[in-house]
Coordinates of C-alpha atoms in Angstrom, one line a residue:
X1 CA 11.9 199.2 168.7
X2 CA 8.9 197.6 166.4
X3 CA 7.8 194.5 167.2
X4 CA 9.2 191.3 164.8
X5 CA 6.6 190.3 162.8
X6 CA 6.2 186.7 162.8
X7 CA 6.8 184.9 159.0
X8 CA 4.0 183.0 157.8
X9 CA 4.3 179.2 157.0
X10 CA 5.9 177.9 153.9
X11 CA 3.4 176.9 151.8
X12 CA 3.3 173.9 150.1
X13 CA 2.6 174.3 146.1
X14 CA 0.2 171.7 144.8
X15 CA 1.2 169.0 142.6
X16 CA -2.1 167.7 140.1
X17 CA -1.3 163.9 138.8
X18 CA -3.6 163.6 135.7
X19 CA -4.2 161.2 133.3
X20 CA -4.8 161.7 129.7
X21 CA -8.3 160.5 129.5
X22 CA -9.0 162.7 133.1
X23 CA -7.4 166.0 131.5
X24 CA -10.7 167.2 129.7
X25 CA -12.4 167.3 132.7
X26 CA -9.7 168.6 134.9
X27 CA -9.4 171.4 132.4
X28 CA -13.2 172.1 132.9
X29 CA -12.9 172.3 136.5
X30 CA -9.6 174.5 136.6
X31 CA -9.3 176.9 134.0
X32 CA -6.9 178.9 135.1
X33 CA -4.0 176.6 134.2
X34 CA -5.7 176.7 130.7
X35 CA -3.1 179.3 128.8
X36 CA 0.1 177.1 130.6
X37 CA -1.1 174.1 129.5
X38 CA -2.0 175.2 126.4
X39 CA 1.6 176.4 126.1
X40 CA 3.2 173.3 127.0
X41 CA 0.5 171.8 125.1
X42 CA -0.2 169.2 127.9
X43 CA -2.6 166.8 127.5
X44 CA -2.0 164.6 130.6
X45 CA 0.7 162.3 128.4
X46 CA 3.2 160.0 130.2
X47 CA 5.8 162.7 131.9
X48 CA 4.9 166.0 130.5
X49 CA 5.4 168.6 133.5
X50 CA 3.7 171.6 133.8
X51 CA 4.5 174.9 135.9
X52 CA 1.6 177.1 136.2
X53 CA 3.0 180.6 136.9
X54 CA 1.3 182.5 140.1
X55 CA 1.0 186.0 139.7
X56 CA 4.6 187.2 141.5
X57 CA 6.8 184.8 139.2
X58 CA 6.7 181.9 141.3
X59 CA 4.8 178.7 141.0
X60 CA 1.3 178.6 141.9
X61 CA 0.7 174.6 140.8
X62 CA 2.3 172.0 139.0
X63 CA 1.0 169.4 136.3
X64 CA 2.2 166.1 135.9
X65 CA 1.0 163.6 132.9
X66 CA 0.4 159.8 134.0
X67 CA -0.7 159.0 130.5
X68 CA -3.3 156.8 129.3
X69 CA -5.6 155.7 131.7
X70 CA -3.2 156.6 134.6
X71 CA -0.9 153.8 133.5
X72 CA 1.7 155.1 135.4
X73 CA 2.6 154.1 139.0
X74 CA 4.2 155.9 142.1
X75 CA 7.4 155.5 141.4
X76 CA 6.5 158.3 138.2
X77 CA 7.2 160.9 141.1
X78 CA 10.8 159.7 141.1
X79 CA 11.2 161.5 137.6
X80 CA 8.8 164.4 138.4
X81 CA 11.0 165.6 141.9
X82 CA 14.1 165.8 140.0
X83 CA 12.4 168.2 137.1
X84 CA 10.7 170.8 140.1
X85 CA 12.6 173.8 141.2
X86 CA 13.5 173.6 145.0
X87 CA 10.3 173.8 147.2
X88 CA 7.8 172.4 149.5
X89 CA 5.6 170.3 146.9
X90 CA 2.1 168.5 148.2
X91 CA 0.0 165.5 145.6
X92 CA -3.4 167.1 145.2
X93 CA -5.8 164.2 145.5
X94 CA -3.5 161.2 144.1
X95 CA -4.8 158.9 142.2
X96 CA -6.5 155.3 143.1
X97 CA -3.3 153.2 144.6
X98 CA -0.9 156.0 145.1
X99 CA 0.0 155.0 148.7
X100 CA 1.8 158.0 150.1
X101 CA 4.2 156.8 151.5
X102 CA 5.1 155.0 148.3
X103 CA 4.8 158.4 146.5
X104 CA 7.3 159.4 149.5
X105 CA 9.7 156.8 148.5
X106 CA 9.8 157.6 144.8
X107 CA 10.8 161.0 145.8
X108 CA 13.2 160.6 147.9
X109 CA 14.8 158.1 145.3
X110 CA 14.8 160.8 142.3
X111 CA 16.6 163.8 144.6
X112 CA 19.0 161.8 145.9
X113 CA 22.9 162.9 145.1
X114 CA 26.0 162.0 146.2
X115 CA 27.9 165.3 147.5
X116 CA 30.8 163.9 149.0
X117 CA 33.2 165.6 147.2
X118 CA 31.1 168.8 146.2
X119 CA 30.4 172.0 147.2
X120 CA 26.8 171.8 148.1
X121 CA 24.3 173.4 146.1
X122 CA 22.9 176.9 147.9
X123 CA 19.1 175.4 147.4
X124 CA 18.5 171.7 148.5
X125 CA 15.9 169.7 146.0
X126 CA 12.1 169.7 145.7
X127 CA 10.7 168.3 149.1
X128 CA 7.9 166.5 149.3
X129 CA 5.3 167.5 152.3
X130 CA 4.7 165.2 154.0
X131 CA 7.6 162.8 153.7
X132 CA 6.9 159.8 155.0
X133 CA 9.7 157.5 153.1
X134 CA 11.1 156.6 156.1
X135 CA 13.9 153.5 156.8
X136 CA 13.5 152.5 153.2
X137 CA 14.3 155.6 151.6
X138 CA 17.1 155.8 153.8
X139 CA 18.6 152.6 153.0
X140 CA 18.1 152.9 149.6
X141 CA 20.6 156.3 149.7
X142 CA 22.9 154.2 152.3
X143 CA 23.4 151.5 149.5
X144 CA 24.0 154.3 146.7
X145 CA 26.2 156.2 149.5
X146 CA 28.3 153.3 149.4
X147 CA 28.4 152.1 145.8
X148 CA 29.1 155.9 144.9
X149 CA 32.1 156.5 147.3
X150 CA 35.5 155.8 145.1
X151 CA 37.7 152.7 146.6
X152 CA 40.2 154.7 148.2
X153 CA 37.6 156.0 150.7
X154 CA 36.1 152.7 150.7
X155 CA 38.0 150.2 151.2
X156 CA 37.5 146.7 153.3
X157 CA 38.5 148.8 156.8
X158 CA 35.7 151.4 155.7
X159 CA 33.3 149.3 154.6
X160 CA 33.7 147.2 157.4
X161 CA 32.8 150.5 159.6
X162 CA 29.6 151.2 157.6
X163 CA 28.6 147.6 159.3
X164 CA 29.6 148.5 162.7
X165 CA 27.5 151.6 162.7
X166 CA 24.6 150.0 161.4
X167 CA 25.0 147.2 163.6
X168 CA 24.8 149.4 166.4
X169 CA 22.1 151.7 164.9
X170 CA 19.9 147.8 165.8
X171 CA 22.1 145.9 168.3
X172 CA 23.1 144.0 166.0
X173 CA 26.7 141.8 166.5
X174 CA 29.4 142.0 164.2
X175 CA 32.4 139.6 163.6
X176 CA 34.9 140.1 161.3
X177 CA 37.7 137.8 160.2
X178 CA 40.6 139.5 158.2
X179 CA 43.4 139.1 156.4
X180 CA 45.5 135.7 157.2
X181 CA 43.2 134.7 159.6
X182 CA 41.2 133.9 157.2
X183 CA 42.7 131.1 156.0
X184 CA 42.6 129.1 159.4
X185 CA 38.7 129.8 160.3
X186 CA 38.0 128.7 157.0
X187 CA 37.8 131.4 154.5
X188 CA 40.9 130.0 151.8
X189 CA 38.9 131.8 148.5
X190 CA 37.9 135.2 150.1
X191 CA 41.9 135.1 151.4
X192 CA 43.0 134.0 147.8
X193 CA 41.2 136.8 145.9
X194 CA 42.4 139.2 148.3
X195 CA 45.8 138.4 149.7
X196 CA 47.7 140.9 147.2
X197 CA 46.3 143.8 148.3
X198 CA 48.0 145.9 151.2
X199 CA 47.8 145.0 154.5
X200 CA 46.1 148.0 155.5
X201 CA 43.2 146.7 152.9
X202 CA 43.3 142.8 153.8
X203 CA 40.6 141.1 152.7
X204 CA 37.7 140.3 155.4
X205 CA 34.8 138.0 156.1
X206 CA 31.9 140.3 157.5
X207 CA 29.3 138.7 159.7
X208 CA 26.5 140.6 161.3
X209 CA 23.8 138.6 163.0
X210 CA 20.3 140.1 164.4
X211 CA 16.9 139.1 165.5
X212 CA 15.4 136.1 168.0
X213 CA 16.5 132.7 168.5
X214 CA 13.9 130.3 167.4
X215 CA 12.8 133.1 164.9
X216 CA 13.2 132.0 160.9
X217 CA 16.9 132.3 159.7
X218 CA 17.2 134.4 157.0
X219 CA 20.8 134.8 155.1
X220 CA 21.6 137.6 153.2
X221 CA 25.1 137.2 151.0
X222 CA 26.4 140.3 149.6
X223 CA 30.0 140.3 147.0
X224 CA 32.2 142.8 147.9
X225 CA 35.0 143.6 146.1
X226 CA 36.3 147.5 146.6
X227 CA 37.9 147.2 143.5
X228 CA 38.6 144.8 140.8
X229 CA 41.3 145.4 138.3
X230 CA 40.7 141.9 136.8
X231 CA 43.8 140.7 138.9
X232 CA 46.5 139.2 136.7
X233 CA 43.6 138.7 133.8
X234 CA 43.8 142.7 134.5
X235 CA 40.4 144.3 132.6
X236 CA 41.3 146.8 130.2
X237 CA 41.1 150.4 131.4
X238 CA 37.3 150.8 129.9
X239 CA 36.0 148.0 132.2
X240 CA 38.2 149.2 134.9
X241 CA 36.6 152.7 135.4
X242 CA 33.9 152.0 137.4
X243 CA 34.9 148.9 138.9
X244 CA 34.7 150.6 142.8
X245 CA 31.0 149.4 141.8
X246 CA 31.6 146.1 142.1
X247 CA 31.1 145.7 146.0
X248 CA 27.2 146.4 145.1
X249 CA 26.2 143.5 145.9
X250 CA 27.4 144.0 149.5
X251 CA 26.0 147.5 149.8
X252 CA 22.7 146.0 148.8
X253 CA 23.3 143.2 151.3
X254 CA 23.9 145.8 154.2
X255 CA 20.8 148.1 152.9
X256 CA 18.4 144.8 152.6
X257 CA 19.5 144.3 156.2
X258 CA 18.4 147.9 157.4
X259 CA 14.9 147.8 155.9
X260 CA 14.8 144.0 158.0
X261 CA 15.9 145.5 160.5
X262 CA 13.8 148.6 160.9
X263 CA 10.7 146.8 160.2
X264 CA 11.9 144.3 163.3
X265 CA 10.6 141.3 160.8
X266 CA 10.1 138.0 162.3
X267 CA 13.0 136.5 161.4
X268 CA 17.0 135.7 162.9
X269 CA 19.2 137.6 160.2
X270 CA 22.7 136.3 158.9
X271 CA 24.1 139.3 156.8
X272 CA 28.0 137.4 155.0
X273 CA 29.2 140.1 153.2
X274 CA 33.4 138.9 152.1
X275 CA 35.7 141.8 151.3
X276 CA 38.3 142.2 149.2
X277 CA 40.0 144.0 146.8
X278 CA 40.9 142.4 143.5
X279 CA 44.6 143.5 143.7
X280 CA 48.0 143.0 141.6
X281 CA 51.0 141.9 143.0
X282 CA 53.6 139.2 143.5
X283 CA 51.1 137.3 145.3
X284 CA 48.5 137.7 143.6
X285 CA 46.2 134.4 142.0
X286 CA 47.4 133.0 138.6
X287 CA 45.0 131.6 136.2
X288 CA 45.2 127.7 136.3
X289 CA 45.8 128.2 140.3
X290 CA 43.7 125.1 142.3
X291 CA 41.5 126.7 145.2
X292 CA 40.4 125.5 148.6
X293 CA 37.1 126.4 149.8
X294 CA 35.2 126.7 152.6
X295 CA 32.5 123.6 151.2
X296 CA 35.6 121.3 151.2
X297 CA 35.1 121.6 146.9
X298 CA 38.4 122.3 144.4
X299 CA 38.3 125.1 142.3
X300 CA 40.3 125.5 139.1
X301 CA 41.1 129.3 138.8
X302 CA 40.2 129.5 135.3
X303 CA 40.2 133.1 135.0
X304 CA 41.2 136.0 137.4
X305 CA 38.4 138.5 136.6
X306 CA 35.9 135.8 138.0
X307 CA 36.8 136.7 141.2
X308 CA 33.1 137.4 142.9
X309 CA 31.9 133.7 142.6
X310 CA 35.0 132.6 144.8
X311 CA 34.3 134.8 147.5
X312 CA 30.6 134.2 147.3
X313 CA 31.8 130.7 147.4
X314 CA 33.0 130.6 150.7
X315 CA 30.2 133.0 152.0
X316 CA 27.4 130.7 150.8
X317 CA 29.2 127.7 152.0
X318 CA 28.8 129.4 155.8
X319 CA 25.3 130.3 155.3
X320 CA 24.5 126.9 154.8
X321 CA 26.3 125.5 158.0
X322 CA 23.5 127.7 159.7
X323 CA 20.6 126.2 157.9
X324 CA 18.8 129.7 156.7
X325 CA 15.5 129.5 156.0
X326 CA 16.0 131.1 153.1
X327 CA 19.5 132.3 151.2
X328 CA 19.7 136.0 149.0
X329 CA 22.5 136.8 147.4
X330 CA 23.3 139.8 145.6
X331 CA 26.5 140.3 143.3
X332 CA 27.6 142.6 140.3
X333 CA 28.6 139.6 138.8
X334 CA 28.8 139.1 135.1
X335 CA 28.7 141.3 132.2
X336 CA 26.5 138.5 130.7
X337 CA 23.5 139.7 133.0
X338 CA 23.8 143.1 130.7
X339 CA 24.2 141.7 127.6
X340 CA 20.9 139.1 128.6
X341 CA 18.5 142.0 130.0
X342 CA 20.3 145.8 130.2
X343 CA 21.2 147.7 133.1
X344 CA 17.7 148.5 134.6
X345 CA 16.5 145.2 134.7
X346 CA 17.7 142.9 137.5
X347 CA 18.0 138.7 136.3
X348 CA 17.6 136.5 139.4
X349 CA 17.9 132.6 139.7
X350 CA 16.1 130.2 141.9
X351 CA 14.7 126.6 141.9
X352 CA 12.4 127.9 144.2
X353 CA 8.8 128.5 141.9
X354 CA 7.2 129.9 145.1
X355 CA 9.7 132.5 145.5
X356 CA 10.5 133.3 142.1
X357 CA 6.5 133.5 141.9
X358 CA 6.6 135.8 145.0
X359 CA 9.7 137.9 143.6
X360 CA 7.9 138.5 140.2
X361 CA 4.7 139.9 141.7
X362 CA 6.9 142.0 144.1
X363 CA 8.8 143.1 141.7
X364 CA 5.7 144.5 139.8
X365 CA 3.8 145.9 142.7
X366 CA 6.7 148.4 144.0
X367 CA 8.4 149.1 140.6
X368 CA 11.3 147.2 140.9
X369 CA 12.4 145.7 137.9
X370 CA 13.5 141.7 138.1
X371 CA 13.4 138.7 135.4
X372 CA 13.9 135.0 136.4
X373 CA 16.3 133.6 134.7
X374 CA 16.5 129.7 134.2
X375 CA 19.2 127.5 136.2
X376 CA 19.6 125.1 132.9
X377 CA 21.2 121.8 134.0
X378 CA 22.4 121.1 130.3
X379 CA 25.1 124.0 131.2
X380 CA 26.1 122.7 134.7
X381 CA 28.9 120.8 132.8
X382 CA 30.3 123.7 131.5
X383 CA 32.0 124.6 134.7
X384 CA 33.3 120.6 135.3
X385 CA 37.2 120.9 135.8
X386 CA 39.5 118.2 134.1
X387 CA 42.1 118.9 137.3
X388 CA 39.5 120.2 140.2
X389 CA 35.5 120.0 141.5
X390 CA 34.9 122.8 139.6
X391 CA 36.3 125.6 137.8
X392 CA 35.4 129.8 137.9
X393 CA 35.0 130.1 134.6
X394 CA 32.5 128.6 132.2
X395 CA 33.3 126.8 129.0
X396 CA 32.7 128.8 126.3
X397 CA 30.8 126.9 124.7
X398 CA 27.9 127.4 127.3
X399 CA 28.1 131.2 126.2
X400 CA 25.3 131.9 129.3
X401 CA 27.8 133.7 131.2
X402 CA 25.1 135.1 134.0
X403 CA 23.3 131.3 133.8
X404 CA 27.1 129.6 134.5
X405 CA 28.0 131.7 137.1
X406 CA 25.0 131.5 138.9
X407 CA 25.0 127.3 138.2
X408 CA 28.5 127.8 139.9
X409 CA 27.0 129.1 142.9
X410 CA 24.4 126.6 143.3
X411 CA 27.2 124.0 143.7
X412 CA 28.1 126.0 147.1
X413 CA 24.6 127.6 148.1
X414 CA 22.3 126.2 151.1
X415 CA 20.2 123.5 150.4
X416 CA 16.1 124.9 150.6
X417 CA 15.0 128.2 149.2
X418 CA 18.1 130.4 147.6
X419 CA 17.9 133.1 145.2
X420 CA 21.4 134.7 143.2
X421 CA 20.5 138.2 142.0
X422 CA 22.9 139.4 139.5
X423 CA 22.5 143.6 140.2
X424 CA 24.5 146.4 137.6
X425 CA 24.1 148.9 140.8
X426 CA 24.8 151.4 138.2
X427 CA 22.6 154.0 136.4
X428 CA 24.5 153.8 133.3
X429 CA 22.5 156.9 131.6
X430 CA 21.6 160.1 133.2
X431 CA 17.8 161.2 133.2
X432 CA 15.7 163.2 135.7
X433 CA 15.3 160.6 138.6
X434 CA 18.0 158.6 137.8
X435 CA 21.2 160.4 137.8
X436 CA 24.1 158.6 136.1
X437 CA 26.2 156.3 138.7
X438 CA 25.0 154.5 141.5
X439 CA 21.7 152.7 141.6
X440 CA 19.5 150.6 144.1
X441 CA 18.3 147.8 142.5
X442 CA 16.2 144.0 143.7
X443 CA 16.3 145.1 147.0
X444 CA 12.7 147.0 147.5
X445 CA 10.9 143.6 145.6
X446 CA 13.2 141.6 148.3
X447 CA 11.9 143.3 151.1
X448 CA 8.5 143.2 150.3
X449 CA 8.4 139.2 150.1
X450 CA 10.1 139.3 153.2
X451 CA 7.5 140.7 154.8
X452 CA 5.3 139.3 153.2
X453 CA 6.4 136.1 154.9
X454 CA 8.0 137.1 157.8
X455 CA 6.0 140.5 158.9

């Protein structure tokens, strides 16, 4: 019988990053991608891909366009892995500040897909060698796993579970207090938004707690309604679609706390992430309801579909009882945010200059898009209540929806250092990279000021 003969290696086909003012003279020194490049009529613009044929059909190098003066960053690759036929791909000589594992992170960000529900695909996507994305990369996916997964398979009992097993990925502790319970260990808002949902999805407060004692407290506050119909101010069926988004801000919450985790920062973590789904039924809250909270402050139910700040209410109102070093939370919130800045870019509010300071640079270094947004005291009246301390939905004549419910918050948030992010979680347009649907958003710029401070 002859002997097997032993398959050679998989090699890895080289990926050229070029500039436009560095093509002339990458063109001198490899002319043999001259005829495909003249083709394609590449000139090292912002983008333009590339595939230089080998001489069996297959690809013998790729070429990728940074533009001028290689103005763009790592996170480029992120649009460049989902355009490249499956593979093993290597960066020939990246340019000045392409960390790898950076490079490694954009990648894994631009193949990701959610295949839940599909058959999978017989080839897997363009793999970067060597891949050194690591705990961020996979948090990242575990926050778009979640946002992605439709609300009946992701409910407060399943999301609940996603905590557990991260939990115990750390050895981390977990405490969860659910459905009437809630109302006696001090939770009345998250029970009022959620109370008309069925039993089997009660709502839930979701405490996970990690790290050293005597280490920095750090509290991360994630919203995290399943699904929100709007309650009794029920959305129409447009704004309803995609509304098993709206726990985002808890998905980002529980991924924030992975990359802490993995790193093993210097800090003692508080992840509050309340639960709830934003239900219809006999029980359900009315507008002009009055609402207990957990900070001991009246709120006037103004309006139904304002449902995160409640629960966010009660969650903040804990943080502070454990004096955090400093507060994040993270919440799709308002609409507003959208109409102020888009969908890709990320408004955040803080009195804090240090850490909005910190955030902004962040935010620029690892390609993370975020905009401060002011907290304008001339609007803090707008949510006075002529029956209660405060009411859930603005005035209109404030208009600032994202700037009122963020002002809201501040009325229940730690004293110190606290920053409200207002995340979409959603790619709302499909383009190579970015597939429509669930996004990761803040939570890379986040990390990096955290460890920054606490590393």
């Amino acid at each position: 019988m002859p002997k097997a003969v032993p398959r050679s290696p998989r090699r890895a086909t080289p990926v050229s990053l070029i500039g436009a003012a560095a093509w002339p003279a990458f063109l001198e020194a490899a002319p043999e991608v001259a005829a495909a490049a003249a083709l394609a009529r590449f000139r090292g613009d912002v983008g333009q891909l590339v595939l230089v044929p080998d001489s069996i059909g297959g690809v013998a190098r790729a070429l990728f366009g940074l533009g001028p003066e290689e103005g763009s960053g790592p996170m480029a690759l992120r649009g460049l892995a989902a355009r490249l036929p499956p593979g093993d791909y290597a960066i020939e000589r990246p340019p000045p500040g392409f960390d790898p594992a950076a490079m490694s992170l954009a990648w894994a960000l631009g193949t990701w897909r959610f295949g839940r529900y599909k058959k999978p695909p017989s080839e897997g996507p363009a793999r970067l060698m060597p891949d050194l994305a690591g705990p961020t990369a996979a948090a990242c996916a575990l926050a778009r796993d979640l946002v992605a997964t439709p609300a009946n398979d992701m409910g407060p009992a399943q999301f609940e579970a996603a905590v557990r097993a991260l939990a115990a990925r750390h050895g981390a502790a977990v405490e969860v207090v659910a459905g009437e319970a809630l109302i006696a260990a001090g939770y009345p808002a998250v029970h009022a938004v959620g109370r008309a949902a069925v039993a089997a999805r009660a709502p839930r407060m979701i405490e996970m707690s990690w790290g050293e004692a005597g280490a920095p407290l750090v509290a991360i506050v994630g919203k995290g309604v399943v699904f929100d119909t709007g309650g009794l101010d029920i959305k129409p069926s447009a704004g309803m679609r995609w509304m098993k988004k709206d726990m985002g801000g808890a998905a980002h919450a529980l991924a924030l706390s992975a990359m802490v985790m993995a790193a093993r920062l210097h800090v003692r973590l508080i992840v509050l992430t309340p639960v709830v789904e934003n239900a219809i039924a006999g029980d359900a809250m009315r507008p002009g309801d009055v609402l207990a909270s957990r900070k001991g402050l009246s709120i006037e139910v103004g309006n139904t579909d304002a449902e995160g700040r409640l629960i966010l209410a009660d969650a903040l109102a804990r943080a502070g009882e454990l004096s955090p070093d400093l507060t994040v939370d993270l919440a799709t919130l308002t609409g507003a945010a959208r109409i102020a800045l888009g969908p890709e870019i990320v408004p955040f509010y803080t009195a804090d200059d240090a850490l909005a300071a910190a955030l902004s640079d962040a935010a620029l270094r690892v390609e993370d898009p975020l905009w401060r947004m002011p907290l304008w005291d001339g609007y803090d009246a707008a949510i006075d209540s002529d029956i209660a301390d405060v009411r859930n939905d603005a005035d209109p004549w404030a208009q600032a929806g994202s700037m009122t419910a963020a002002l809201f918050l501040r009325r229940f948030a730690p004293p110190g250092a606290w920053v409200h992010f207002d995340l979409f979680a959603w790619n709302a347009r499909a383009r190579p990279g970015w597939p429509a649907g669930a996004e990761v958003q803040a939570i890379r710029a986040i990390f990096a000021v955290l460890k920054d401070r606490y590393g």
